[in-house]
Amino acid sequence: MTLSVLSVASEAVPLVKTGGLADVAGALPAALAPHGVATTTLLPGYPAVLEKLGKAKEIHAWPSLLGEPARLLSGKLGAQPLLVLDAPGFYARTGGPYGDASGKDWADNWRRFAALGRAAADIAGGAVKRQAFDLVHAHDWQAAMACAYMRYAPFKGRRVPSVMTIHNMAFQGYYPAAIFPGLELPQEAWAIDGVESYGGVGFLKAGMQSAQAVTTVSPTYALEVRSAEFGMGLEGLVEAKGDRVRGILNGIDSAEWNPAHDPHIAAAYTARTLARRTANKRALETEMGLDSDDGPLFVVISRLTWQKGMDVLPEVLDHLVGNGARLALIGSGDSAIESALHAAAARQPGRIGVRIGYDEALSHRMQAGGDAILVPSRFEPCGLTQLYALAYGCVPVVSRTGGLADTVIDANPAALNAGVATGVQMNGVNYHALAAAITRTVALYRDPATWRQLQLNGMKCDFSWRQSGKAYAELYASLVAETT
Ligand code: ADP
């Protein structure tokens, strides 16, 4: 039996990406196909999406969708079916998916993403001819209202279950109570077990309340969000949901992230031809204006934010350089962190190379040319860069939290003895923890046999979507079975 799933997201590769959510929403449909799940993705019609969509067929129109005319276009996301919500009043803007070019959030984001949810609920309810679904899968707060609309304002038709996936609990889509009437929900939705949250409207909270199952993107994060430290105010709800909240680890797209066939890198390689990585290291040094030597080259590919521990990184760079190491970094985010990094690069010419911006191709070259990647996140729902690093023989140096704890085996004596270590973990994110992790990593690097073992162990790991695709398919099947 084939299950038809409507996946609702605010970004998906290859059409629009600001972070890991896009990687997951883009890759999951293909991962589900072998397990009898046919996925159609619903995305907002931002200019970038409409441009890449090309000529598309209109299959439905709303004279007013939360106040704006909208139409539904049908196209393809890779080989999988795609629906695009073309509502120019909401999405035809220059800037990013969530804000203007300066990074300031659009003031009407609540209405823009409520409309996405409303459209999803209408589609799931049978409003659009020849579009029938057994389940709706909503990703993050931007899609969360789909679950609430399905619960409170179902279009006439059958009721289907929904799954709410939390990619990051820190982003909840929290708005003042004054927006409630604009959501066009029945009054009963204004309730503690509805969309109300701490006196306002919480989109993610509403999705979690309304969905039949909630998933986080790693098992450890599913446990962590039960505590106040990680639950960000929703820990009580997580606890109340009990075993309806579970963690399913993200996979990586192993066609896109494979050093044997990566068009972005100078020299392709496999575990058997690891020595060829050196050509990539030399190329990266040149590209980033770094000295060329045989000392360890650390890389960072990250949003430059507190969550990612990037405020601590500049403080530790003199220590890193003092240990004979260098750093190549690509990232963007907080301007204070960007300035601190520029200052460190100016202080340590040839040792620290900083690129501010977003560059997908360079991120591949960093994974292929770097010896180790630093991921000192304070919390990390799953994290993808450490998974790409494992596949590329770039040793991950991570904090012991969330998906980082679930995917990297620390090179402690037991793991080294058993021959299973894949990286370095640190406890807590502060100067001392990061400096100690760097010292430990450099020492491991200076023992070539051990280092090679770490690289090979990482490259052997299978963090493709194979297992997680199956886990989602099983979850969908169980929810559909219990509602029919
Ligand atoms: P998050 O989604 O919290 O930012 P993840 O590790 O889950 O973190 O995913 C980040 C994704 O974005 C990865 O695919 C990573 O390679 C990519 N990325 C982050 N910053 C940059 C950048 N400046 N340039 C290119 N790719 C980046």
XYZ file of N, CA and C in Angstrom, residues 161-315:
465
model
N -4.388 12.397 9.925
C -3.480 12.745 11.027
C -2.337 13.658 10.568
N -1.697 14.275 11.537
C -0.545 15.115 11.197
C 0.631 14.826 12.125
N 1.816 15.079 11.600
C 3.068 14.936 12.355
C 3.732 16.301 12.381
N 4.192 16.708 13.550
C 4.888 17.993 13.703
C 6.353 17.703 14.000
N 7.238 18.129 13.124
C 8.666 17.927 13.394
C 9.310 19.237 13.828
N 10.003 19.153 14.953
C 10.715 20.319 15.489
C 12.180 20.227 15.067
N 12.579 21.141 14.224
C 13.992 21.176 13.813
C 14.791 22.055 14.755
N 14.100 22.972 15.451
C 14.793 23.803 16.432
C 13.763 24.454 17.349
N 13.789 24.050 18.609
C 12.824 24.542 19.589
C 13.016 26.027 19.878
N 14.165 26.581 19.489
C 14.437 27.990 19.782
C 13.593 28.925 18.919
N 13.064 28.414 17.834
C 12.244 29.246 16.946
C 10.810 28.748 17.014
N 9.947 29.546 17.666
C 8.603 29.035 17.958
C 7.488 29.780 17.260
N 7.779 30.893 16.606
C 6.704 31.669 15.990
C 5.719 32.122 17.060
N 6.191 32.995 17.936
C 5.379 33.462 19.059
C 4.912 34.893 18.780
N 3.611 35.135 18.861
C 3.043 36.436 18.486
C 2.050 36.920 19.541
N 1.789 38.240 19.553
C 0.827 38.760 20.534
C -0.592 38.249 20.285
N -1.388 38.249 21.347
C -2.764 37.739 21.259
C -3.577 38.481 20.201
N -3.188 39.733 19.923
C -3.963 40.557 18.984
C -4.054 39.943 17.589
N -3.169 39.021 17.245
C -3.248 38.439 15.889
C -4.322 37.363 15.801
N -4.815 36.913 16.959
C -5.717 35.748 16.932
C -6.891 35.890 15.954
N -7.627 37.036 15.984
C -8.757 37.139 15.045
C -8.313 36.986 13.581
N -7.130 37.487 13.278
C -6.629 37.418 11.898
C -6.333 36.002 11.431
N -6.261 35.066 12.361
C -5.983 33.674 11.972
C -7.234 32.974 11.436
N -8.396 33.599 11.691
C -9.675 33.050 11.228
C -9.910 31.628 11.746
N -9.567 31.423 13.003
C -9.832 30.144 13.663
C -11.081 30.295 14.516
N -11.780 29.219 14.828
C -12.906 29.357 15.741
C -12.434 29.770 17.139
N -13.310 30.433 17.878
C -12.951 30.949 19.199
C -12.410 29.846 20.117
N -12.917 28.626 19.951
C -12.488 27.526 20.830
C -10.974 27.250 20.729
N -10.356 27.714 19.630
C -8.907 27.488 19.471
C -8.101 28.341 20.456
N -8.748 29.404 20.977
C -8.056 30.241 21.964
C -8.152 29.543 23.315
N -7.278 28.597 23.528
C -7.333 27.799 24.756
C -5.929 27.322 25.081
N -5.756 26.961 26.329
C -4.440 26.514 26.794
C -3.984 25.255 26.040
N -4.965 24.416 25.659
C -4.561 23.244 24.871
C -4.792 23.497 23.367
N -4.872 24.791 23.022
C -5.037 25.154 21.609
C -3.852 25.964 21.125
N -4.129 27.162 20.579
C -3.035 27.950 20.011
C -2.482 28.979 21.010
N -3.173 29.156 22.137
C -2.711 30.125 23.129
C -1.424 29.620 23.790
N -0.500 30.560 23.986
C 0.761 30.187 24.615
C 1.288 31.383 25.405
N 1.362 31.243 26.704
C 1.861 32.328 27.568
C 1.200 33.664 27.231
N -0.091 33.644 26.993
C -0.832 34.881 26.749
C -0.807 35.355 25.303
N -0.009 34.728 24.467
C 0.035 35.097 23.049
C -0.365 33.899 22.191
N 0.022 33.953 20.924
C -0.229 32.820 20.035
C 1.116 32.175 19.721
N 1.207 30.881 19.964
C 2.439 30.152 19.671
C 2.191 29.190 18.523
N 2.851 29.444 17.404
C 2.621 28.585 16.237
C 3.145 27.165 16.488
N 4.402 27.072 16.945
C 4.971 25.743 17.158
C 4.177 25.010 18.231
N 3.828 25.751 19.269
C 3.056 25.168 20.357
C 1.718 24.643 19.831
N 1.069 25.435 18.984
C -0.226 25.032 18.422
C -0.067 23.757 17.586
N 1.024 23.692 16.843
C 1.274 22.501 16.022
C 1.508 21.278 16.887
N 2.289 21.476 17.958
C 2.578 20.340 18.851
C 1.304 19.856 19.533
N 0.450 20.795 19.939
C -0.818 20.431 20.601
C -1.725 19.657 19.655
N -1.710 20.062 18.397
C -2.716 19.566 17.465
C -2.296 18.303 16.730
N -0.979 18.077 16.600
C -0.511 16.937 15.804
C -0.681 15.630 16.582
N -0.804 14.549 15.844
C -0.944 13.238 16.488
C 0.416 12.719 16.963
N 1.483 13.223 16.377
C 2.825 12.847 16.847
C 3.761 14.028 16.642
N 4.736 14.121 17.532
C 5.737 15.184 17.445
C 7.091 14.510 17.343
N 7.907 14.968 16.409
C 9.258 14.411 16.360
C 10.275 15.533 16.471
N 11.408 15.188 17.050
C 12.575 16.063 16.997
C 13.583 15.351 16.104
N 14.648 16.064 15.734
C 15.521 15.503 14.709
C 16.721 14.723 15.253
N 16.688 14.418 16.536
C 17.637 13.445 17.086
C 17.057 12.910 18.385
N 17.409 11.682 18.758
C 16.888 11.112 20.002
C 17.316 11.885 21.246
N 18.568 12.320 21.309
C 19.011 13.041 22.511
C 18.263 14.363 22.650
N 18.025 15.071 21.543
C 17.279 16.338 21.629
C 15.860 16.087 22.115
N 15.279 14.939 21.744
C 13.917 14.614 22.213
C 13.889 14.506 23.735
N 14.970 14.027 24.321
C 15.059 13.959 25.788
C 15.355 15.342 26.370
N 16.268 16.057 25.715
C 16.681 17.362 26.247
C 15.510 18.342 26.320
N 14.615 18.318 25.324
C 13.533 19.325 25.320
C 12.492 19.068 26.408
N 12.660 18.015 27.171
C 11.805 17.822 28.350
C 12.264 18.684 29.519
N 13.455 19.286 29.383
C 13.967 20.111 30.486
C 13.836 21.588 30.130
N 13.805 22.423 31.185
C 13.630 23.868 30.972
C 14.784 24.440 30.146
N 15.993 23.879 30.306
C 17.156 24.422 29.608
C 16.979 24.363 28.087
N 16.383 23.282 27.603
C 16.276 23.098 26.155
C 14.846 23.261 25.636
N 13.872 23.133 26.538
C 12.468 23.148 26.105
C 11.942 24.534 25.775
N 12.674 25.561 26.181
C 12.341 26.948 25.838
C 10.883 27.284 26.159
N 10.415 26.827 27.299
C 9.049 27.140 27.725
C 8.032 26.091 27.318
N 8.396 25.201 26.437
C 7.433 24.179 26.000
C 7.746 22.799 26.591
N 8.654 22.777 27.601
C 9.046 21.491 28.185
C 7.856 20.768 28.831
N 6.942 21.544 29.394
C 5.764 20.934 30.031
C 4.903 20.217 28.998
N 4.735 20.854 27.871
C 3.940 20.251 26.794
C 4.617 18.985 26.265
N 5.926 19.059 26.127
C 6.669 17.882 25.655
C 6.458 16.728 26.639
N 6.595 17.051 27.910
C 6.439 16.035 28.948
C 5.021 15.434 28.889
N 4.035 16.332 28.733
C 2.639 15.872 28.714
C 2.357 14.974 27.516
N 3.069 15.216 26.439
C 2.847 14.411 25.221
C 3.451 13.010 25.350
N 4.299 12.810 26.347
C 4.838 11.485 26.644
C 5.491 10.834 25.438
N 5.084 9.582 25.162
C 5.752 8.861 24.072
C 5.246 9.276 22.690
N 4.411 10.327 22.664
C 4.017 10.906 21.362
C 5.125 11.826 20.836
N 6.166 12.049 21.636
C 7.324 12.828 21.186
C 8.496 11.870 21.058
N 9.071 11.808 19.886
C 10.231 10.932 19.728
C 11.260 11.553 18.791
N 12.462 11.062 18.853
C 13.528 11.611 18.013
C 13.835 10.688 16.849
N 13.872 11.255 15.659
C 14.311 10.497 14.476
C 15.448 11.304 13.859
N 16.605 10.689 13.836
C 17.809 11.400 13.407
C 17.709 11.811 11.936
N 18.147 13.026 11.635
C 18.225 13.425 10.227
C 19.247 12.581 9.497
N 19.019 12.376 8.234
C 20.027 11.730 7.391
C 20.701 12.786 6.534
N 21.656 12.341 5.739
C 22.250 13.276 4.777
C 22.004 12.742 3.374
N 22.012 13.650 2.431
C 21.843 13.267 1.036
C 23.204 12.783 0.534
N 23.353 11.462 0.459
C 24.688 10.934 0.150
C 25.048 11.054 -1.324
N 24.118 11.499 -2.138
C 24.499 11.773 -3.538
C 25.145 13.164 -3.578
N 24.564 14.089 -2.830
C 25.056 15.470 -2.804
C 26.367 15.571 -2.017
N 26.475 14.751 -0.958
C 27.636 14.832 -0.062
C 28.426 13.535 -0.129
N 29.230 13.407 -1.174
C 30.022 12.203 -1.378
C 31.358 12.611 -1.996
N 32.457 12.449 -1.238
C 33.745 12.938 -1.752
C 34.226 12.192 -3.002
N 33.617 11.041 -3.279
C 34.019 10.296 -4.489
C 33.447 10.941 -5.745
N 32.354 11.686 -5.581
C 31.705 12.315 -6.753
C 31.244 13.703 -6.382
N 32.154 14.565 -5.997
C 31.754 15.911 -5.596
C 32.321 16.913 -6.598
N 31.467 17.516 -7.393
C 31.964 18.419 -8.437
C 32.620 19.684 -7.883
N 32.406 19.974 -6.608
C 32.936 21.226 -6.052
C 34.386 21.114 -5.592
N 34.917 19.882 -5.468
C 36.236 19.754 -4.825
C 37.344 19.489 -5.847
N 38.580 19.848 -5.447
C 39.713 19.760 -6.378
C 40.036 18.310 -6.715
N 40.027 17.424 -5.720
C 40.406 16.029 -5.961
C 39.393 15.106 -5.293
N 38.776 14.248 -6.105
C 37.827 13.276 -5.548
C 38.609 12.205 -4.791
N 38.005 11.621 -3.761
C 38.698 10.583 -2.996
C 37.684 9.690 -2.297
N 38.192 8.549 -1.841
C 37.379 7.624 -1.043
C 38.212 7.240 0.183
N 37.665 6.359 1.006
C 38.426 5.895 2.169
C 39.720 5.208 1.711
N 39.673 4.570 0.559
C 40.872 3.867 0.069
C 41.931 4.810 -0.481
N 41.491 5.999 -0.909
C 42.444 6.943 -1.520
C 42.502 8.239 -0.708
N 42.565 8.054 0.596
C 42.495 9.181 1.528
C 43.635 10.186 1.317
N 44.768 9.691 0.838
C 45.928 10.572 0.657
C 45.606 11.704 -0.313
N 44.631 11.480 -1.176
C 44.273 12.532 -2.143
C 43.635 13.742 -1.481
N 43.235 13.600 -0.221
C 42.661 14.755 0.489
C 43.648 15.917 0.542
N 44.960 15.563 0.538
C 45.979 16.619 0.667
C 45.813 17.683 -0.423
N 45.454 17.248 -1.630
C 45.271 18.224 -2.723
C 44.142 19.198 -2.371
N 43.130 18.685 -1.708
C 42.014 19.558 -1.310
C 42.435 20.517 -0.195
N 43.298 20.010 0.688
C 43.792 20.865 1.782
C 44.618 22.011 1.187
N 45.504 21.666 0.237
C 46.336 22.712 -0.381
C 45.462 23.740 -1.102
N 44.435 23.236 -1.806
C 43.558 24.152 -2.554
C 42.808 25.074 -1.596
N 42.381 24.530 -0.462
C 41.633 25.332 0.515
C 42.531 26.395 1.151
N 43.769 25.987 1.442
C 44.724 26.963 2.002
C 44.876 28.144 1.046
N 45.054 27.839 -0.227
C 45.232 28.908 -1.214
C 43.982 29.779 -1.270
N 42.825 29.116 -1.368
C 41.565 29.867 -1.497
C 41.339 30.793 -0.306
N 41.744 30.338 0.900
C 41.454 31.121 2.111
C 42.645 32.010 2.527
N 43.694 32.048 1.691
C 44.845 32.901 1.995
C 45.615 32.436 3.217
N 45.679 31.116 3.420
C 46.371 30.570 4.599
C 47.755 30.056 4.233
N 48.667 30.038 5.223
C 49.970 29.406 5.026
C 49.743 27.952 4.663
N 50.703 27.410 3.927
C 50.616 25.995 3.610
C 51.578 25.240 4.520
N 51.035 24.348 5.340
C 51.932 23.493 6.128
C 51.208 22.220 6.530
N 51.917 21.363 7.224
C 51.323 20.062 7.543
C 50.637 20.023 8.897
N 50.544 21.159 9.550
C 49.800 21.217 10.811
C 48.311 21.076 10.543
N 47.535 20.853 11.605
C 46.103 20.643 11.409
C 45.374 21.906 10.934
N 44.448 21.707 10.006
C 43.630 22.800 9.495
C 42.193 22.565 9.974
N 41.760 23.408 10.908
C 40.372 23.340 11.382
C 39.477 24.129 10.432
N 38.219 23.690 10.326
C 37.244 24.480 9.569
C 35.999 24.708 10.423
N 35.263 25.755 10.072
C 33.954 26.034 10.678
C 33.012 26.446 9.549
N 31.834 25.818 9.513
C 30.791 26.183 8.525
C 29.531 26.375 9.355
N 29.135 27.635 9.577
C 28.115 27.808 10.610
C 27.402 29.145 10.542
N 26.171 29.148 11.051
C 25.572 30.422 11.411
C 26.412 30.962 12.573
N 26.674 32.260 12.564
C 27.526 32.837 13.614
C 26.627 33.338 14.743
N 26.210 32.410 15.594
C 25.247 32.739 16.647
C 25.668 32.118 17.976
N 24.986 32.571 19.002
C 25.201 32.060 20.356
C 24.894 30.562 20.401
N 23.792 30.148 19.742
C 23.444 28.716 19.737
C 24.636 27.870 19.288
N 25.341 28.351 18.273
C 26.430 27.572 17.681
C 27.742 27.739 18.454
N 27.704 28.479 19.562
C 28.914 28.671 20.377
C 29.920 29.575 19.695
N 29.462 30.329 18.706
C 30.401 31.113 17.899
C 30.899 32.363 18.615
N 30.238 32.725 19.731
C 30.734 33.851 20.525
C 32.002 33.464 21.277
N 32.162 32.175 21.565
C 33.344 31.708 22.297
C 34.521 31.496 21.338
N 34.197 31.169 20.099
C 35.262 30.814 19.142
C 36.365 31.875 19.017
N 36.011 33.168 18.815
C 37.096 34.150 18.631
C 38.078 34.168 19.808
N 37.550 33.926 21.033
C 38.411 33.964 22.228
C 39.476 32.879 22.200
